[in-house]
Amino acid sequence: MTVGGTRKEYLLIHDRCRQGFLKYLAEAFEFVLPEENPEILDVGCGTGVPTIWVAEHTGGRIVAVDIDQEAIEWLAAKCEEKGLSDRITTVYSSFARHDFGEKRFDIIVAEGFLNVVGFSKGFRKMNSLLREGGFMVIHDDSADRDAKIDFITSQGCTVVMSSMLDEKIWWNNYYRQLEDEISSPGNIDLARHFGGDISEIEQYRKDPLRFRSVYYVVRKETDQKTAHADN
């Protein structure tokens, strides 16, 4: 499978719109203690806008995993273009079923992944792959924030930082630009690709509070096996 034609143009638009959130990822990474050449895992990486930012702002090597083959191929093409193929390994696989062996990562990034697979289920798997003293940078929906923090603590981890991105941030940094792209006469040939985006913008207008999200920076203090087994 290759990405080309109008589909490639559509992915380029989404990548441009996604850039608006990188400043918040950068703010989260300020709480991650520097590590020389860290081993990094990006789960649910999609087309890899955050993946590439992390590669460009750390000296680490990254394993980027996603179940969307087209997204992974698009990320791989961008890595080659930017000369990052030697530092970013793209993996087309289910995170839940992929065998990472005895790999222990220094940093794990999860941008919007846990609200897809379930917070506790996904967090446990990530925690099992994180070395003691390592960090997770998690971007998740804002629902049950206090309960999620309690759960993280129960798993032998500490929440170093949590920061809310409110609905205005989502509009000003993403949906406004996406709406402009959709309505641009130059993108008329892409109309068939925008159905899901139009629906999402309509949902935002009906209930903008649903679109709040939270960045968490989490540090693993104890090994997973010592965490509370009943959580």
PDB file of C-alpha atoms in Angstrom:
ATOM      1  CA  MET A   1       0.000   0.000   0.000  1.00  0.00           C
ATOM      2  CA  THR A   2       1.249   3.480  -0.831  1.00  0.00           C
ATOM      3  CA  VAL A   3      -0.129   6.903   0.012  1.00  0.00           C
ATOM      4  CA  GLY A   4      -0.678   9.131  -2.976  1.00  0.00           C
ATOM      5  CA  GLY A   5      -2.957  11.556  -4.808  1.00  0.00           C
ATOM      6  CA  THR A   6      -5.678  13.358  -2.927  1.00  0.00           C
ATOM      7  CA  ARG A   7      -5.282  11.066   0.094  1.00  0.00           C
ATOM      8  CA  LYS A   8      -1.720  12.312   0.542  1.00  0.00           C
ATOM      9  CA  GLU A   9      -2.926  15.915   0.293  1.00  0.00           C
ATOM     10  CA  TYR A  10      -5.561  15.177   2.937  1.00  0.00           C
ATOM     11  CA  LEU A  11      -2.948  13.714   5.299  1.00  0.00           C
ATOM     12  CA  LEU A  12      -0.731  16.756   4.731  1.00  0.00           C
ATOM     13  CA  ILE A  13      -3.609  19.011   5.804  1.00  0.00           C
ATOM     14  CA  HIS A  14      -4.145  17.005   8.979  1.00  0.00           C
ATOM     15  CA  ASP A  15      -0.443  17.127   9.747  1.00  0.00           C
ATOM     16  CA  ARG A  16      -0.446  20.917   9.346  1.00  0.00           C
ATOM     17  CA  CYS A  17      -3.466  21.297  11.621  1.00  0.00           C
ATOM     18  CA  ARG A  18      -1.937  18.960  14.203  1.00  0.00           C
ATOM     19  CA  GLN A  19       1.123  21.227  14.517  1.00  0.00           C
ATOM     20  CA  GLY A  20      -0.886  23.564  16.747  1.00  0.00           C
ATOM     21  CA  PHE A  21      -0.659  21.127  19.654  1.00  0.00           C
ATOM     22  CA  LEU A  22       3.110  20.645  19.584  1.00  0.00           C
ATOM     23  CA  LYS A  23       3.692  23.562  21.951  1.00  0.00           C
ATOM     24  CA  TYR A  24       1.715  21.701  24.608  1.00  0.00           C
ATOM     25  CA  LEU A  25       3.707  18.533  23.995  1.00  0.00           C
ATOM     26  CA  ALA A  26       6.850  20.647  24.396  1.00  0.00           C
ATOM     27  CA  GLU A  27       5.549  22.003  27.714  1.00  0.00           C
ATOM     28  CA  ALA A  28       4.917  18.448  28.929  1.00  0.00           C
ATOM     29  CA  PHE A  29       8.424  17.349  27.946  1.00  0.00           C
ATOM     30  CA  GLU A  30       9.871  20.086  30.152  1.00  0.00           C
ATOM     31  CA  PHE A  31       8.899  17.827  33.087  1.00  0.00           C
ATOM     32  CA  VAL A  32      10.703  14.783  31.647  1.00  0.00           C
ATOM     33  CA  LEU A  33      14.174  14.527  33.169  1.00  0.00           C
ATOM     34  CA  PRO A  34      16.808  14.507  30.429  1.00  0.00           C
ATOM     35  CA  GLU A  35      18.294  11.133  29.537  1.00  0.00           C
ATOM     36  CA  GLU A  36      21.202  10.626  27.141  1.00  0.00           C
ATOM     37  CA  ASN A  37      20.007   8.754  24.041  1.00  0.00           C
ATOM     38  CA  PRO A  38      16.741   7.527  25.584  1.00  0.00           C
ATOM     39  CA  GLU A  39      14.789   4.574  24.245  1.00  0.00           C
ATOM     40  CA  ILE A  40      11.320   5.911  23.417  1.00  0.00           C
ATOM     41  CA  LEU A  41       8.035   4.217  22.531  1.00  0.00           C
ATOM     42  CA  ASP A  42       5.221   6.114  20.798  1.00  0.00           C
ATOM     43  CA  VAL A  43       1.985   4.119  20.989  1.00  0.00           C
ATOM     44  CA  GLY A  44      -0.892   4.880  18.624  1.00  0.00           C
ATOM     45  CA  CYS A  45       1.464   7.197  16.760  1.00  0.00           C
ATOM     46  CA  GLY A  46      -0.828   7.792  13.768  1.00  0.00           C
ATOM     47  CA  THR A  47       0.911   9.846  11.095  1.00  0.00           C
ATOM     48  CA  GLY A  48       3.580  10.787  13.609  1.00  0.00           C
ATOM     49  CA  VAL A  49       3.492  14.566  14.010  1.00  0.00           C
ATOM     50  CA  PRO A  50       4.405  14.206  17.725  1.00  0.00           C
ATOM     51  CA  THR A  51       6.815  11.345  16.881  1.00  0.00           C
ATOM     52  CA  ILE A  52       8.892  13.542  14.627  1.00  0.00           C
ATOM     53  CA  TRP A  53       8.862  16.394  17.145  1.00  0.00           C
ATOM     54  CA  VAL A  54      10.171  14.040  19.836  1.00  0.00           C
ATOM     55  CA  ALA A  55      12.904  12.754  17.512  1.00  0.00           C
ATOM     56  CA  GLU A  56      13.974  16.301  16.654  1.00  0.00           C
ATOM     57  CA  HIS A  57      14.049  17.438  20.299  1.00  0.00           C
ATOM     58  CA  THR A  58      15.674  14.434  21.963  1.00  0.00           C
ATOM     59  CA  GLY A  59      18.698  12.352  21.086  1.00  0.00           C
ATOM     60  CA  GLY A  60      16.702   9.185  21.439  1.00  0.00           C
ATOM     61  CA  ARG A  61      15.663   6.271  19.286  1.00  0.00           C
ATOM     62  CA  ILE A  62      11.925   5.812  18.843  1.00  0.00           C
ATOM     63  CA  VAL A  63       9.708   2.814  18.165  1.00  0.00           C
ATOM     64  CA  ALA A  64       6.432   4.148  16.713  1.00  0.00           C
ATOM     65  CA  VAL A  65       3.505   1.714  16.717  1.00  0.00           C
ATOM     66  CA  ASP A  66       0.074   1.988  15.121  1.00  0.00           C
ATOM     67  CA  ILE A  67      -2.569  -0.358  13.743  1.00  0.00           C
ATOM     68  CA  ASP A  68      -3.338   1.987  10.824  1.00  0.00           C
ATOM     69  CA  GLN A  69      -1.166   0.779   7.957  1.00  0.00           C
ATOM     70  CA  GLU A  70      -1.668   3.886   5.832  1.00  0.00           C
ATOM     71  CA  ALA A  71      -0.677   6.166   8.727  1.00  0.00           C
ATOM     72  CA  ILE A  72       2.435   4.092   9.427  1.00  0.00           C
ATOM     73  CA  GLU A  73       3.474   4.173   5.767  1.00  0.00           C
ATOM     74  CA  TRP A  74       2.972   7.926   5.671  1.00  0.00           C
ATOM     75  CA  LEU A  75       5.102   8.339   8.805  1.00  0.00           C
ATOM     76  CA  ALA A  76       7.817   6.102   7.349  1.00  0.00           C
ATOM     77  CA  ALA A  77       7.906   8.230   4.181  1.00  0.00           C
ATOM     78  CA  LYS A  78       8.241  11.414   6.239  1.00  0.00           C
ATOM     79  CA  CYS A  79      11.044   9.884   8.326  1.00  0.00           C
ATOM     80  CA  GLU A  80      12.964   9.032   5.161  1.00  0.00           C
ATOM     81  CA  GLU A  81      12.445  12.530   3.783  1.00  0.00           C
ATOM     82  CA  LYS A  82      13.669  14.125   7.017  1.00  0.00           C
ATOM     83  CA  GLY A  83      16.618  11.764   7.462  1.00  0.00           C
ATOM     84  CA  LEU A  84      15.160  10.211  10.617  1.00  0.00           C
ATOM     85  CA  SER A  85      14.766   6.607   9.456  1.00  0.00           C
ATOM     86  CA  ASP A  86      17.802   5.529  11.467  1.00  0.00           C
ATOM     87  CA  ARG A  87      16.214   6.848  14.679  1.00  0.00           C
ATOM     88  CA  ILE A  88      12.500   6.120  14.167  1.00  0.00           C
ATOM     89  CA  THR A  89      11.392   2.523  13.659  1.00  0.00           C
ATOM     90  CA  THR A  90       7.798   2.320  12.427  1.00  0.00           C
ATOM     91  CA  VAL A  91       5.774  -0.756  13.398  1.00  0.00           C
ATOM     92  CA  TYR A  92       2.449  -1.688  11.819  1.00  0.00           C
ATOM     93  CA  SER A  93       0.934  -3.722  14.646  1.00  0.00           C
ATOM     94  CA  SER A  94      -1.554  -3.832  17.475  1.00  0.00           C
ATOM     95  CA  PHE A  95       0.107  -2.466  20.596  1.00  0.00           C
ATOM     96  CA  ALA A  96      -1.790  -4.931  22.780  1.00  0.00           C
ATOM     97  CA  ARG A  97      -0.557  -7.943  20.815  1.00  0.00           C
ATOM     98  CA  HIS A  98       2.894  -6.798  19.732  1.00  0.00           C
ATOM     99  CA  ASP A  99       5.810  -8.595  21.405  1.00  0.00           C
ATOM    100  CA  PHE A 100       8.365  -6.066  22.620  1.00  0.00           C
ATOM    101  CA  GLY A 101      10.412  -8.829  24.265  1.00  0.00           C
ATOM    102  CA  GLU A 102      12.333  -7.689  27.318  1.00  0.00           C
ATOM    103  CA  LYS A 103      12.489  -4.119  26.032  1.00  0.00           C
ATOM    104  CA  ARG A 104      12.311  -1.454  28.703  1.00  0.00           C
ATOM    105  CA  PHE A 105      11.755   2.094  27.502  1.00  0.00           C
ATOM    106  CA  ASP A 106      12.933   5.317  29.124  1.00  0.00           C
ATOM    107  CA  ILE A 107       9.992   7.345  27.770  1.00  0.00           C
ATOM    108  CA  ILE A 108       6.586   6.285  26.467  1.00  0.00           C
ATOM    109  CA  VAL A 109       4.385   8.743  24.575  1.00  0.00           C
ATOM    110  CA  ALA A 110       0.638   8.170  24.206  1.00  0.00           C
ATOM    111  CA  GLU A 111      -1.137  10.931  22.280  1.00  0.00           C
ATOM    112  CA  GLY A 112      -4.863  10.179  22.434  1.00  0.00           C
ATOM    113  CA  PHE A 113      -4.251   6.425  22.586  1.00  0.00           C
ATOM    114  CA  LEU A 114      -5.625   5.518  26.007  1.00  0.00           C
ATOM    115  CA  ASN A 115      -9.091   6.935  25.347  1.00  0.00           C
ATOM    116  CA  VAL A 116      -9.291   4.480  22.416  1.00  0.00           C
ATOM    117  CA  VAL A 117      -8.137   1.277  24.155  1.00  0.00           C
ATOM    118  CA  GLY A 118      -9.268   2.119  27.685  1.00  0.00           C
ATOM    119  CA  PHE A 119      -7.195   4.025  30.215  1.00  0.00           C
ATOM    120  CA  SER A 120      -6.470   1.303  32.774  1.00  0.00           C
ATOM    121  CA  LYS A 121      -5.868  -1.458  30.219  1.00  0.00           C
ATOM    122  CA  GLY A 122      -3.551   0.617  28.092  1.00  0.00           C
ATOM    123  CA  PHE A 123      -1.746   2.148  31.065  1.00  0.00           C
ATOM    124  CA  ARG A 124      -0.936  -1.259  32.567  1.00  0.00           C
ATOM    125  CA  LYS A 125       0.596  -2.446  29.287  1.00  0.00           C
ATOM    126  CA  MET A 126       2.633   0.740  28.938  1.00  0.00           C
ATOM    127  CA  ASN A 127       3.774   0.542  32.548  1.00  0.00           C
ATOM    128  CA  SER A 128       5.024  -3.013  32.005  1.00  0.00           C
ATOM    129  CA  LEU A 129       7.314  -1.711  29.236  1.00  0.00           C
ATOM    130  CA  LEU A 130       8.666   1.294  31.171  1.00  0.00           C
ATOM    131  CA  ARG A 131      11.858   1.087  33.198  1.00  0.00           C
ATOM    132  CA  GLU A 132      11.880   2.252  36.805  1.00  0.00           C
ATOM    133  CA  GLY A 133      12.477   5.979  36.851  1.00  0.00           C
ATOM    134  CA  GLY A 134      11.151   6.293  33.311  1.00  0.00           C
ATOM    135  CA  PHE A 135       8.463   8.696  32.148  1.00  0.00           C
ATOM    136  CA  MET A 136       5.144   8.542  30.325  1.00  0.00           C
ATOM    137  CA  VAL A 137       3.765  11.550  28.455  1.00  0.00           C
ATOM    138  CA  ILE A 138       0.035  10.967  28.054  1.00  0.00           C
ATOM    139  CA  HIS A 139      -2.528  13.117  26.223  1.00  0.00           C
ATOM    140  CA  ASP A 140      -6.022  11.898  27.093  1.00  0.00           C
ATOM    141  CA  ASP A 141      -9.611  13.097  27.279  1.00  0.00           C
ATOM    142  CA  SER A 142     -10.531  15.050  30.411  1.00  0.00           C
ATOM    143  CA  ALA A 143     -13.151  12.626  31.754  1.00  0.00           C
ATOM    144  CA  ASP A 144     -12.552  11.150  35.228  1.00  0.00           C
ATOM    145  CA  ARG A 145      -9.337  13.097  35.740  1.00  0.00           C
ATOM    146  CA  ASP A 146      -9.154  12.530  39.511  1.00  0.00           C
ATOM    147  CA  ALA A 147      -9.943   8.816  39.165  1.00  0.00           C
ATOM    148  CA  LYS A 148      -7.217   8.436  36.550  1.00  0.00           C
ATOM    149  CA  ILE A 149      -4.674  10.131  38.802  1.00  0.00           C
ATOM    150  CA  ASP A 150      -5.673   7.780  41.645  1.00  0.00           C
ATOM    151  CA  PHE A 151      -5.274   4.808  39.327  1.00  0.00           C
ATOM    152  CA  ILE A 152      -1.841   5.971  38.142  1.00  0.00           C
ATOM    153  CA  THR A 153      -0.718   6.277  41.764  1.00  0.00           C
ATOM    154  CA  SER A 154      -2.000   2.781  42.520  1.00  0.00           C
ATOM    155  CA  GLN A 155       0.276   1.417  39.781  1.00  0.00           C
ATOM    156  CA  GLY A 156       3.483   2.528  41.465  1.00  0.00           C
ATOM    157  CA  CYS A 157       3.760   5.802  39.559  1.00  0.00           C
ATOM    158  CA  THR A 158       3.713   9.509  40.356  1.00  0.00           C
ATOM    159  CA  VAL A 159       1.885  12.180  38.389  1.00  0.00           C
ATOM    160  CA  VAL A 160       4.576  14.819  37.907  1.00  0.00           C
ATOM    161  CA  MET A 161       2.291  17.178  35.984  1.00  0.00           C
ATOM    162  CA  SER A 162      -1.256  17.342  34.677  1.00  0.00           C
ATOM    163  CA  SER A 163      -2.443  20.216  32.515  1.00  0.00           C
ATOM    164  CA  MET A 164      -5.878  20.864  31.038  1.00  0.00           C
ATOM    165  CA  LEU A 165      -6.314  21.872  27.391  1.00  0.00           C
ATOM    166  CA  ASP A 166      -9.730  23.493  27.350  1.00  0.00           C
ATOM    167  CA  GLU A 167     -12.214  23.701  24.487  1.00  0.00           C
ATOM    168  CA  LYS A 168     -10.909  27.095  23.359  1.00  0.00           C
ATOM    169  CA  ILE A 169      -7.437  25.640  22.898  1.00  0.00           C
ATOM    170  CA  TRP A 170      -8.908  22.865  20.753  1.00  0.00           C
ATOM    171  CA  TRP A 171     -10.754  25.396  18.592  1.00  0.00           C
ATOM    172  CA  ASN A 172      -7.917  27.901  18.241  1.00  0.00           C
ATOM    173  CA  ASN A 173      -5.175  25.331  17.691  1.00  0.00           C
ATOM    174  CA  TYR A 174      -6.948  22.717  15.596  1.00  0.00           C
ATOM    175  CA  TYR A 175     -10.576  22.993  14.528  1.00  0.00           C
ATOM    176  CA  ARG A 176     -10.410  26.583  13.293  1.00  0.00           C
ATOM    177  CA  GLN A 177      -7.585  25.738  10.886  1.00  0.00           C
ATOM    178  CA  LEU A 178      -9.231  22.469   9.867  1.00  0.00           C
ATOM    179  CA  GLU A 179     -12.486  24.276   9.076  1.00  0.00           C
ATOM    180  CA  ASP A 180     -10.580  26.811   6.975  1.00  0.00           C
ATOM    181  CA  GLU A 181      -8.931  23.973   5.046  1.00  0.00           C
ATOM    182  CA  ILE A 182     -12.276  22.259   4.451  1.00  0.00           C
ATOM    183  CA  SER A 183     -13.862  25.459   3.093  1.00  0.00           C
ATOM    184  CA  SER A 184     -10.872  26.423   0.937  1.00  0.00           C
ATOM    185  CA  PRO A 185     -11.699  26.382  -2.815  1.00  0.00           C
ATOM    186  CA  GLY A 186      -8.257  24.879  -3.389  1.00  0.00           C
ATOM    187  CA  ASN A 187      -9.291  21.746  -1.497  1.00  0.00           C
ATOM    188  CA  ILE A 188     -12.518  21.045  -3.372  1.00  0.00           C
ATOM    189  CA  ASP A 189     -11.073  17.801  -4.770  1.00  0.00           C
ATOM    190  CA  LEU A 190     -10.644  16.528  -1.220  1.00  0.00           C
ATOM    191  CA  ALA A 191     -14.301  16.910  -0.237  1.00  0.00           C
ATOM    192  CA  ARG A 192     -14.944  13.167  -0.038  1.00  0.00           C
ATOM    193  CA  HIS A 193     -12.219  12.797   2.589  1.00  0.00           C
ATOM    194  CA  PHE A 194     -13.612  15.445   4.961  1.00  0.00           C
ATOM    195  CA  GLY A 195     -16.871  13.771   6.012  1.00  0.00           C
ATOM    196  CA  GLY A 196     -15.580  12.643   9.415  1.00  0.00           C
ATOM    197  CA  ASP A 197     -13.944  16.003  10.071  1.00  0.00           C
ATOM    198  CA  ILE A 198     -17.132  17.922   9.273  1.00  0.00           C
ATOM    199  CA  SER A 199     -19.069  15.681  11.670  1.00  0.00           C
ATOM    200  CA  GLU A 200     -16.466  16.239  14.383  1.00  0.00           C
ATOM    201  CA  ILE A 201     -16.647  20.020  14.011  1.00  0.00           C
ATOM    202  CA  GLU A 202     -20.449  19.833  14.237  1.00  0.00           C
ATOM    203  CA  GLN A 203     -20.104  17.811  17.458  1.00  0.00           C
ATOM    204  CA  TYR A 204     -17.708  20.424  18.815  1.00  0.00           C
ATOM    205  CA  ARG A 205     -20.233  23.204  18.196  1.00  0.00           C
ATOM    206  CA  LYS A 206     -22.990  21.229  19.929  1.00  0.00           C
ATOM    207  CA  ASP A 207     -20.931  20.347  23.014  1.00  0.00           C
ATOM    208  CA  PRO A 208     -17.490  21.987  23.137  1.00  0.00           C
ATOM    209  CA  LEU A 209     -16.838  20.862  26.723  1.00  0.00           C
ATOM    210  CA  ARG A 210     -16.528  17.274  25.469  1.00  0.00           C
ATOM    211  CA  PHE A 211     -13.368  18.304  23.664  1.00  0.00           C
ATOM    212  CA  ARG A 212     -11.318  19.196  26.708  1.00  0.00           C
ATOM    213  CA  SER A 213      -8.212  17.078  27.203  1.00  0.00           C
ATOM    214  CA  VAL A 214      -5.364  16.637  29.672  1.00  0.00           C
ATOM    215  CA  TYR A 215      -1.628  16.132  29.397  1.00  0.00           C
ATOM    216  CA  TYR A 216      -0.138  13.945  32.126  1.00  0.00           C
ATOM    217  CA  VAL A 217       3.544  13.439  32.795  1.00  0.00           C
ATOM    218  CA  VAL A 218       4.015  10.280  34.852  1.00  0.00           C
ATOM    219  CA  ARG A 219       7.139   8.892  36.488  1.00  0.00           C
ATOM    220  CA  LYS A 220       7.448   5.184  37.325  1.00  0.00           C
ATOM    221  CA  GLU A 221       8.689   4.851  40.890  1.00  0.00           C
ATOM    222  CA  THR A 222       8.273   1.109  41.497  1.00  0.00           C
ATOM    223  CA  ASP A 223       8.125  -1.967  39.318  1.00  0.00           C
ATOM    224  CA  GLN A 224       4.709  -2.968  37.944  1.00  0.00           C
ATOM    225  CA  LYS A 225       4.720  -6.249  39.854  1.00  0.00           C
ATOM    226  CA  THR A 226       4.753  -4.354  43.167  1.00  0.00           C
ATOM    227  CA  ALA A 227       1.731  -2.237  42.253  1.00  0.00           C
ATOM    228  CA  HIS A 228      -1.702  -2.996  43.654  1.00  0.00           C
ATOM    229  CA  ALA A 229      -2.900  -6.108  41.861  1.00  0.00           C
ATOM    230  CA  ASP A 230      -6.569  -5.375  42.476  1.00  0.00           C
ATOM    231  CA  ASN A 231      -6.633  -2.096  40.534  1.00  0.00           C
TER     232      ASN A 231
END
